[in-house]
Amino acid sequence: MTANFRAPKGVAEYAGAEAAGFEAVLDALADSARRAGYGFLELPIFEDTALFVRGVGESTDVVSKEMFTFADRAGRSLTLRPEGTAGAIRAIIEHSLDKGQLPVKVLYAGPFFRAERPQAGRFRQFSQVGIEAVGSDDPALDAEVISVADDGYRDLGLRDFTLLLNSLGCRTCRPVYRATLAEYLAGFDLDEATRARAESNPLRVLDDKRPELAEMIAAAPTPVEHLCVDCAVHYDQVRHYLRALGVRWTEAPRLVRGLDYYTRTTFEFAHARLGAQSGIGGGGRYDGLMADLGGADVGGIGFGLGVDRTLLACEAEGLTPGTEAGVDVYGIALGENPKSALVALLGALRRAGLRTDMAYGDRGLRGAMKGADRSGAPWVAIIGERDLADDSLTLRDLSSGEQAAVPLADIDGLVRRITAGKEVDDAPHS
Ligand code: HAM
């Protein structure tokens, strides 16, 4: 009997053209962050459970219902990371990264895990590209973080999304707002679980998506109405810098997001064509988190962009990231000695920066040309016995069908010829 294994339920998995799309989305989002000076941070996939309980908040859905938690052999409780901020802050504190130039600006990417009920766009293993900037409360930094996300989406060609923006206040004005909201919620007849939430963490109730609560939530007092003077000025300046950056947004006074560490600026990018799971990315400021996790009392801000949902958004807008040709040159050898020469030639071309592939398994010219077509390569390098006798190869341009003999030793000339065509192809289309 043969085993019939399948990927676990709710796991996003990509192969072929979809995998190329996934990689292109991840690259575009990370590239936008690199252009703003964010440096790569490689983080563990699992951490002490207590880090997430402390960092993300015990009463959040993420911590109370969605963590994949297990004991190691010594009985320590570990959790597959449900999000990246707590781990990134832990690493910044552990390695004293905040003792140098501030803000510290880090970038991370990879899989995250939440035991959610799987549905379209909602997975138990999904990927994020995230950034965190720690050690400054300058509102220009908030605007930078938001525009890095906005630029990443736009670089992919996405247009049909909205930036939702809010400010949640700070440790001075939040308690006042919290008390006002709790008092408002106390006036409603709520089920037991919601009542308990309204008392322990009233802001979480604003995040409740059940239709029967929609009316109550729509009329609830909002954080922006209760900002202290410092927070109101900060929020105005964030919007001032966003305007300067040409980023457009929609005010979302009841956006609270699902994690407890947020203060002041919070935001989410919602895509119009993704149905219920419309959030393609989100983030915000977390001015108490460093201190809560044992570090210096400095603020920070960051985002997590969902790679899987961004790819779905691209598909919904008819975009096909990652479909550019996979290789520049496809090699075909006709005979044993030509094959040795071709293997050496392609190695030299790769070292010179070109992408290559070749026909393996001695398929003959016809079969090999099919392979060349499938590879998407614009150029084919053919070496037969006669070419080899002349110390040359036949370089064929697949779009025009033209071909020419080129000296085998002239790697630089070959690279120039091939990249000249490529530069024209790669030029931005306006
Ligand atoms: P988050 O909003 O929980 O924030 O997640 C960020 C993004 O990850 C979401 O907007 C969504 O695109 C994607 N995502 C979340 N859960 C799933 C899921 N089950 N399936 C597919 N995609 C999902 C955070 O994680 C914060 N750490 C962001 C942050 C960084 N805030 C400050 N710094």
mmCIF file with all atom_site columns, C-alpha atoms in Angstrom, residues 75-233:
data_model
loop_
_atom_site.group_PDB
_atom_site.id
_atom_site.type_symbol
_atom_site.label_atom_id
_atom_site.label_alt_id
_atom_site.label_comp_id
_atom_site.label_asym_id
_atom_site.label_entity_id
_atom_site.label_seq_id
_atom_site.pdbx_PDB_ins_code
_atom_site.Cartn_x
_atom_site.Cartn_y
_atom_site.Cartn_z
_atom_site.occupancy
_atom_site.B_iso_or_equiv
_atom_site.pdbx_formal_charge
_atom_site.auth_seq_id
_atom_site.auth_comp_id
_atom_site.auth_asym_id
_atom_site.auth_atom_id
_atom_site.pdbx_PDB_model_num
ATOM 1   C CA . GLY A 1 75  ? 8.990   20.656 29.835 1.00 0.00 ? 75  GLY A CA 1
ATOM 2   C CA . ARG A 1 76  ? 9.499   24.311 28.802 1.00 0.00 ? 76  ARG A CA 1
ATOM 3   C CA . SER A 1 77  ? 6.495   25.858 27.083 1.00 0.00 ? 77  SER A CA 1
ATOM 4   C CA . LEU A 1 78  ? 7.295   27.018 23.551 1.00 0.00 ? 78  LEU A CA 1
ATOM 5   C CA . THR A 1 79  ? 5.058   28.569 20.895 1.00 0.00 ? 79  THR A CA 1
ATOM 6   C CA . LEU A 1 80  ? 5.334   28.763 17.111 1.00 0.00 ? 80  LEU A CA 1
ATOM 7   C CA . ARG A 1 81  ? 5.480   32.511 16.492 1.00 0.00 ? 81  ARG A CA 1
ATOM 8   C CA . PRO A 1 82  ? 2.001   33.902 15.733 1.00 0.00 ? 82  PRO A CA 1
ATOM 9   C CA . GLU A 1 83  ? 3.499   37.307 14.835 1.00 0.00 ? 83  GLU A CA 1
ATOM 10  C CA . GLY A 1 84  ? 6.914   38.939 14.550 1.00 0.00 ? 84  GLY A CA 1
ATOM 11  C CA . THR A 1 85  ? 6.990   42.046 16.723 1.00 0.00 ? 85  THR A CA 1
ATOM 12  C CA . ALA A 1 86  ? 7.440   40.384 20.138 1.00 0.00 ? 86  ALA A CA 1
ATOM 13  C CA . GLY A 1 87  ? 10.368  38.275 18.855 1.00 0.00 ? 87  GLY A CA 1
ATOM 14  C CA . ALA A 1 88  ? 11.991  41.222 17.061 1.00 0.00 ? 88  ALA A CA 1
ATOM 15  C CA . ILE A 1 89  ? 11.815  43.387 20.202 1.00 0.00 ? 89  ILE A CA 1
ATOM 16  C CA . ARG A 1 90  ? 13.156  40.492 22.300 1.00 0.00 ? 90  ARG A CA 1
ATOM 17  C CA . ALA A 1 91  ? 16.124  40.207 19.889 1.00 0.00 ? 91  ALA A CA 1
ATOM 18  C CA . ILE A 1 92  ? 16.740  43.980 19.893 1.00 0.00 ? 92  ILE A CA 1
ATOM 19  C CA . ILE A 1 93  ? 16.906  43.944 23.708 1.00 0.00 ? 93  ILE A CA 1
ATOM 20  C CA . GLU A 1 94  ? 18.927  40.705 23.926 1.00 0.00 ? 94  GLU A CA 1
ATOM 21  C CA . HIS A 1 95  ? 21.593  41.956 21.495 1.00 0.00 ? 95  HIS A CA 1
ATOM 22  C CA . SER A 1 96  ? 21.511  45.588 22.713 1.00 0.00 ? 96  SER A CA 1
ATOM 23  C CA . LEU A 1 97  ? 20.767  46.727 19.171 1.00 0.00 ? 97  LEU A CA 1
ATOM 24  C CA . ASP A 1 98  ? 19.186  49.861 20.645 1.00 0.00 ? 98  ASP A CA 1
ATOM 25  C CA . LYS A 1 99  ? 22.520  50.996 22.069 1.00 0.00 ? 99  LYS A CA 1
ATOM 26  C CA . GLY A 1 100 ? 23.769  52.246 18.699 1.00 0.00 ? 100 GLY A CA 1
ATOM 27  C CA . GLN A 1 101 ? 22.265  54.604 16.165 1.00 0.00 ? 101 GLN A CA 1
ATOM 28  C CA . LEU A 1 102 ? 18.549  55.179 16.704 1.00 0.00 ? 102 LEU A CA 1
ATOM 29  C CA . PRO A 1 103 ? 16.072  54.266 15.490 1.00 0.00 ? 103 PRO A CA 1
ATOM 30  C CA . VAL A 1 104 ? 17.101  50.631 15.027 1.00 0.00 ? 104 VAL A CA 1
ATOM 31  C CA . LYS A 1 105 ? 15.485  49.565 11.755 1.00 0.00 ? 105 LYS A CA 1
ATOM 32  C CA . VAL A 1 106 ? 15.024  45.847 11.139 1.00 0.00 ? 106 VAL A CA 1
ATOM 33  C CA . LEU A 1 107 ? 13.365  43.742 8.460  1.00 0.00 ? 107 LEU A CA 1
ATOM 34  C CA . TYR A 1 108 ? 12.209  40.128 8.755  1.00 0.00 ? 108 TYR A CA 1
ATOM 35  C CA . ALA A 1 109 ? 10.296  37.675 6.599  1.00 0.00 ? 109 ALA A CA 1
ATOM 36  C CA . GLY A 1 110 ? 9.049   34.154 6.950  1.00 0.00 ? 110 GLY A CA 1
ATOM 37  C CA . PRO A 1 111 ? 6.283   31.898 8.211  1.00 0.00 ? 111 PRO A CA 1
ATOM 38  C CA . PHE A 1 112 ? 3.916   32.633 11.111 1.00 0.00 ? 112 PHE A CA 1
ATOM 39  C CA . PHE A 1 113 ? 1.393   30.309 12.731 1.00 0.00 ? 113 PHE A CA 1
ATOM 40  C CA . ARG A 1 114 ? -2.104  30.834 14.059 1.00 0.00 ? 114 ARG A CA 1
ATOM 41  C CA . ALA A 1 115 ? -4.587  28.061 14.838 1.00 0.00 ? 115 ALA A CA 1
ATOM 42  C CA . GLU A 1 116 ? -7.433  29.850 13.073 1.00 0.00 ? 116 GLU A CA 1
ATOM 43  C CA . ARG A 1 117 ? -10.340 28.248 11.226 1.00 0.00 ? 117 ARG A CA 1
ATOM 44  C CA . PRO A 1 118 ? -8.976  27.994 7.677  1.00 0.00 ? 118 PRO A CA 1
ATOM 45  C CA . GLN A 1 119 ? -10.869 29.803 4.918  1.00 0.00 ? 119 GLN A CA 1
ATOM 46  C CA . ALA A 1 120 ? -10.048 31.768 1.771  1.00 0.00 ? 120 ALA A CA 1
ATOM 47  C CA . GLY A 1 121 ? -7.096  34.014 2.647  1.00 0.00 ? 121 GLY A CA 1
ATOM 48  C CA . ARG A 1 122 ? -6.877  32.750 6.219  1.00 0.00 ? 122 ARG A CA 1
ATOM 49  C CA . PHE A 1 123 ? -4.247  30.113 6.866  1.00 0.00 ? 123 PHE A CA 1
ATOM 50  C CA . ARG A 1 124 ? -2.700  28.377 9.859  1.00 0.00 ? 124 ARG A CA 1
ATOM 51  C CA . GLN A 1 125 ? 0.739   28.892 8.379  1.00 0.00 ? 125 GLN A CA 1
ATOM 52  C CA . PHE A 1 126 ? 1.151   32.130 6.447  1.00 0.00 ? 126 PHE A CA 1
ATOM 53  C CA . SER A 1 127 ? 4.019   34.467 5.588  1.00 0.00 ? 127 SER A CA 1
ATOM 54  C CA . GLN A 1 128 ? 4.736   38.047 6.479  1.00 0.00 ? 128 GLN A CA 1
ATOM 55  C CA . VAL A 1 129 ? 7.298   40.626 5.548  1.00 0.00 ? 129 VAL A CA 1
ATOM 56  C CA . GLY A 1 130 ? 7.706   42.787 8.642  1.00 0.00 ? 130 GLY A CA 1
ATOM 57  C CA . ILE A 1 131 ? 9.697   45.821 9.705  1.00 0.00 ? 131 ILE A CA 1
ATOM 58  C CA . GLU A 1 132 ? 10.238  47.393 13.126 1.00 0.00 ? 132 GLU A CA 1
ATOM 59  C CA . ALA A 1 133 ? 11.800  50.800 13.846 1.00 0.00 ? 133 ALA A CA 1
ATOM 60  C CA . VAL A 1 134 ? 12.665  51.224 17.516 1.00 0.00 ? 134 VAL A CA 1
ATOM 61  C CA . GLY A 1 135 ? 13.986  54.151 19.549 1.00 0.00 ? 135 GLY A CA 1
ATOM 62  C CA . SER A 1 136 ? 12.178  57.200 18.193 1.00 0.00 ? 136 SER A CA 1
ATOM 63  C CA . ASP A 1 137 ? 8.716   58.699 18.497 1.00 0.00 ? 137 ASP A CA 1
ATOM 64  C CA . ASP A 1 138 ? 9.251   61.089 15.590 1.00 0.00 ? 138 ASP A CA 1
ATOM 65  C CA . PRO A 1 139 ? 5.996   61.154 13.572 1.00 0.00 ? 139 PRO A CA 1
ATOM 66  C CA . ALA A 1 140 ? 8.075   61.269 10.356 1.00 0.00 ? 140 ALA A CA 1
ATOM 67  C CA . LEU A 1 141 ? 9.098   57.702 11.227 1.00 0.00 ? 141 LEU A CA 1
ATOM 68  C CA . ASP A 1 142 ? 5.436   56.625 11.414 1.00 0.00 ? 142 ASP A CA 1
ATOM 69  C CA . ALA A 1 143 ? 4.897   58.126 7.964  1.00 0.00 ? 143 ALA A CA 1
ATOM 70  C CA . GLU A 1 144 ? 8.002   56.356 6.625  1.00 0.00 ? 144 GLU A CA 1
ATOM 71  C CA . VAL A 1 145 ? 6.834   52.941 7.886  1.00 0.00 ? 145 VAL A CA 1
ATOM 72  C CA . ILE A 1 146 ? 3.399   53.425 6.328  1.00 0.00 ? 146 ILE A CA 1
ATOM 73  C CA . SER A 1 147 ? 4.812   54.644 3.015  1.00 0.00 ? 147 SER A CA 1
ATOM 74  C CA . VAL A 1 148 ? 7.217   51.675 2.812  1.00 0.00 ? 148 VAL A CA 1
ATOM 75  C CA . ALA A 1 149 ? 4.176   49.376 2.848  1.00 0.00 ? 149 ALA A CA 1
ATOM 76  C CA . ASP A 1 150 ? 2.266   51.591 0.402  1.00 0.00 ? 150 ASP A CA 1
ATOM 77  C CA . ASP A 1 151 ? 5.261   51.684 -1.987 1.00 0.00 ? 151 ASP A CA 1
ATOM 78  C CA . GLY A 1 152 ? 5.698   47.889 -1.783 1.00 0.00 ? 152 GLY A CA 1
ATOM 79  C CA . TYR A 1 153 ? 2.093   47.289 -2.818 1.00 0.00 ? 153 TYR A CA 1
ATOM 80  C CA . ARG A 1 154 ? 2.308   49.910 -5.585 1.00 0.00 ? 154 ARG A CA 1
ATOM 81  C CA . ASP A 1 155 ? 5.568   48.434 -6.914 1.00 0.00 ? 155 ASP A CA 1
ATOM 82  C CA . LEU A 1 156 ? 3.614   45.208 -7.474 1.00 0.00 ? 156 LEU A CA 1
ATOM 83  C CA . GLY A 1 157 ? 1.028   47.188 -9.438 1.00 0.00 ? 157 GLY A CA 1
ATOM 84  C CA . LEU A 1 158 ? -1.720  46.990 -6.789 1.00 0.00 ? 158 LEU A CA 1
ATOM 85  C CA . ARG A 1 159 ? -4.223  49.855 -6.867 1.00 0.00 ? 159 ARG A CA 1
ATOM 86  C CA . ASP A 1 160 ? -7.470  48.637 -5.347 1.00 0.00 ? 160 ASP A CA 1
ATOM 87  C CA . PHE A 1 161 ? -6.581  48.978 -1.664 1.00 0.00 ? 161 PHE A CA 1
ATOM 88  C CA . THR A 1 162 ? -7.267  51.471 1.114  1.00 0.00 ? 162 THR A CA 1
ATOM 89  C CA . LEU A 1 163 ? -5.053  52.588 3.962  1.00 0.00 ? 163 LEU A CA 1
ATOM 90  C CA . LEU A 1 164 ? -7.125  52.783 7.155  1.00 0.00 ? 164 LEU A CA 1
ATOM 91  C CA . LEU A 1 165 ? -5.594  55.079 9.748  1.00 0.00 ? 165 LEU A CA 1
ATOM 92  C CA . ASN A 1 166 ? -6.258  55.737 13.425 1.00 0.00 ? 166 ASN A CA 1
ATOM 93  C CA . SER A 1 167 ? -4.560  56.881 16.618 1.00 0.00 ? 167 SER A CA 1
ATOM 94  C CA . LEU A 1 168 ? -5.110  55.016 19.888 1.00 0.00 ? 168 LEU A CA 1
ATOM 95  C CA . GLY A 1 169 ? -3.526  57.469 22.324 1.00 0.00 ? 169 GLY A CA 1
ATOM 96  C CA . CYS A 1 170 ? -0.845  56.881 24.937 1.00 0.00 ? 170 CYS A CA 1
ATOM 97  C CA . ARG A 1 171 ? -0.503  55.837 28.561 1.00 0.00 ? 171 ARG A CA 1
ATOM 98  C CA . THR A 1 172 ? -1.803  59.282 29.629 1.00 0.00 ? 172 THR A CA 1
ATOM 99  C CA . CYS A 1 173 ? -4.962  59.527 27.548 1.00 0.00 ? 173 CYS A CA 1
ATOM 100 C CA . ARG A 1 174 ? -5.735  55.834 26.932 1.00 0.00 ? 174 ARG A CA 1
ATOM 101 C CA . PRO A 1 175 ? -6.938  55.094 30.501 1.00 0.00 ? 175 PRO A CA 1
ATOM 102 C CA . VAL A 1 176 ? -9.425  57.977 30.260 1.00 0.00 ? 176 VAL A CA 1
ATOM 103 C CA . TYR A 1 177 ? -10.722 56.688 26.946 1.00 0.00 ? 177 TYR A CA 1
ATOM 104 C CA . ARG A 1 178 ? -10.807 53.129 28.250 1.00 0.00 ? 178 ARG A CA 1
ATOM 105 C CA . ALA A 1 179 ? -12.957 54.154 31.213 1.00 0.00 ? 179 ALA A CA 1
ATOM 106 C CA . THR A 1 180 ? -15.324 56.118 28.930 1.00 0.00 ? 180 THR A CA 1
ATOM 107 C CA . LEU A 1 181 ? -15.664 53.137 26.602 1.00 0.00 ? 181 LEU A CA 1
ATOM 108 C CA . ALA A 1 182 ? -16.204 50.696 29.496 1.00 0.00 ? 182 ALA A CA 1
ATOM 109 C CA . GLU A 1 183 ? -18.942 52.945 30.843 1.00 0.00 ? 183 GLU A CA 1
ATOM 110 C CA . TYR A 1 184 ? -20.595 53.091 27.400 1.00 0.00 ? 184 TYR A CA 1
ATOM 111 C CA . LEU A 1 185 ? -20.437 49.290 27.013 1.00 0.00 ? 185 LEU A CA 1
ATOM 112 C CA . ALA A 1 186 ? -21.855 48.775 30.500 1.00 0.00 ? 186 ALA A CA 1
ATOM 113 C CA . GLY A 1 187 ? -25.123 50.264 29.234 1.00 0.00 ? 187 GLY A CA 1
ATOM 114 C CA . PHE A 1 188 ? -25.728 47.271 26.912 1.00 0.00 ? 188 PHE A CA 1
ATOM 115 C CA . ASP A 1 189 ? -27.049 43.819 27.590 1.00 0.00 ? 189 ASP A CA 1
ATOM 116 C CA . LEU A 1 190 ? -24.071 41.702 26.514 1.00 0.00 ? 190 LEU A CA 1
ATOM 117 C CA . ASP A 1 191 ? -23.481 37.950 26.600 1.00 0.00 ? 191 ASP A CA 1
ATOM 118 C CA . GLU A 1 192 ? -21.219 36.705 29.370 1.00 0.00 ? 192 GLU A CA 1
ATOM 119 C CA . ALA A 1 193 ? -17.982 36.438 27.372 1.00 0.00 ? 193 ALA A CA 1
ATOM 120 C CA . THR A 1 194 ? -18.387 39.872 25.784 1.00 0.00 ? 194 THR A CA 1
ATOM 121 C CA . ARG A 1 195 ? -19.283 41.384 29.159 1.00 0.00 ? 195 ARG A CA 1
ATOM 122 C CA . ALA A 1 196 ? -16.083 39.920 30.647 1.00 0.00 ? 196 ALA A CA 1
ATOM 123 C CA . ARG A 1 197 ? -14.113 41.382 27.726 1.00 0.00 ? 197 ARG A CA 1
ATOM 124 C CA . ALA A 1 198 ? -15.788 44.767 28.066 1.00 0.00 ? 198 ALA A CA 1
ATOM 125 C CA . GLU A 1 199 ? -14.563 44.842 31.653 1.00 0.00 ? 199 GLU A CA 1
ATOM 126 C CA . SER A 1 200 ? -11.033 43.421 31.227 1.00 0.00 ? 200 SER A CA 1
ATOM 127 C CA . ASN A 1 201 ? -10.121 44.959 27.850 1.00 0.00 ? 201 ASN A CA 1
ATOM 128 C CA . PRO A 1 202 ? -12.917 47.132 26.418 1.00 0.00 ? 202 PRO A CA 1
ATOM 129 C CA . LEU A 1 203 ? -10.958 48.132 23.275 1.00 0.00 ? 203 LEU A CA 1
ATOM 130 C CA . ARG A 1 204 ? -11.069 44.481 22.151 1.00 0.00 ? 204 ARG A CA 1
ATOM 131 C CA . VAL A 1 205 ? -14.870 44.741 21.919 1.00 0.00 ? 205 VAL A CA 1
ATOM 132 C CA . LEU A 1 206 ? -14.468 47.331 19.108 1.00 0.00 ? 206 LEU A CA 1
ATOM 133 C CA . ASP A 1 207 ? -12.724 44.579 17.109 1.00 0.00 ? 207 ASP A CA 1
ATOM 134 C CA . ASP A 1 208 ? -15.722 42.215 17.383 1.00 0.00 ? 208 ASP A CA 1
ATOM 135 C CA . LYS A 1 209 ? -17.029 41.471 13.889 1.00 0.00 ? 209 LYS A CA 1
ATOM 136 C CA . ARG A 1 210 ? -20.408 39.940 14.883 1.00 0.00 ? 210 ARG A CA 1
ATOM 137 C CA . PRO A 1 211 ? -23.262 41.776 13.060 1.00 0.00 ? 211 PRO A CA 1
ATOM 138 C CA . GLU A 1 212 ? -25.437 41.945 16.201 1.00 0.00 ? 212 GLU A CA 1
ATOM 139 C CA . LEU A 1 213 ? -22.804 44.201 17.817 1.00 0.00 ? 213 LEU A CA 1
ATOM 140 C CA . ALA A 1 214 ? -22.256 46.417 14.763 1.00 0.00 ? 214 ALA A CA 1
ATOM 141 C CA . GLU A 1 215 ? -24.725 49.119 15.787 1.00 0.00 ? 215 GLU A CA 1
ATOM 142 C CA . MET A 1 216 ? -23.358 49.358 19.325 1.00 0.00 ? 216 MET A CA 1
ATOM 143 C CA . ILE A 1 217 ? -19.786 49.577 18.018 1.00 0.00 ? 217 ILE A CA 1
ATOM 144 C CA . ALA A 1 218 ? -20.653 52.168 15.348 1.00 0.00 ? 218 ALA A CA 1
ATOM 145 C CA . ALA A 1 219 ? -21.963 54.531 18.045 1.00 0.00 ? 219 ALA A CA 1
ATOM 146 C CA . ALA A 1 220 ? -19.188 53.856 20.581 1.00 0.00 ? 220 ALA A CA 1
ATOM 147 C CA . PRO A 1 221 ? -16.881 56.698 21.674 1.00 0.00 ? 221 PRO A CA 1
ATOM 148 C CA . THR A 1 222 ? -13.612 56.681 19.715 1.00 0.00 ? 222 THR A CA 1
ATOM 149 C CA . PRO A 1 223 ? -9.966  57.008 20.801 1.00 0.00 ? 223 PRO A CA 1
ATOM 150 C CA . VAL A 1 224 ? -9.306  60.052 18.562 1.00 0.00 ? 224 VAL A CA 1
ATOM 151 C CA . GLU A 1 225 ? -11.982 62.012 20.412 1.00 0.00 ? 225 GLU A CA 1
ATOM 152 C CA . HIS A 1 226 ? -10.031 61.408 23.625 1.00 0.00 ? 226 HIS A CA 1
ATOM 153 C CA . LEU A 1 227 ? -6.425  62.057 22.551 1.00 0.00 ? 227 LEU A CA 1
ATOM 154 C CA . CYS A 1 228 ? -4.300  64.213 24.886 1.00 0.00 ? 228 CYS A CA 1
ATOM 155 C CA . VAL A 1 229 ? -2.662  67.292 23.361 1.00 0.00 ? 229 VAL A CA 1
ATOM 156 C CA . ASP A 1 230 ? 0.653   65.471 22.696 1.00 0.00 ? 230 ASP A CA 1
ATOM 157 C CA . CYS A 1 231 ? -1.072  62.589 20.937 1.00 0.00 ? 231 CYS A CA 1
ATOM 158 C CA . ALA A 1 232 ? -3.307  64.911 18.910 1.00 0.00 ? 232 ALA A CA 1
ATOM 159 C CA . VAL A 1 233 ? -0.247  66.877 17.738 1.00 0.00 ? 233 VAL A CA 1
#
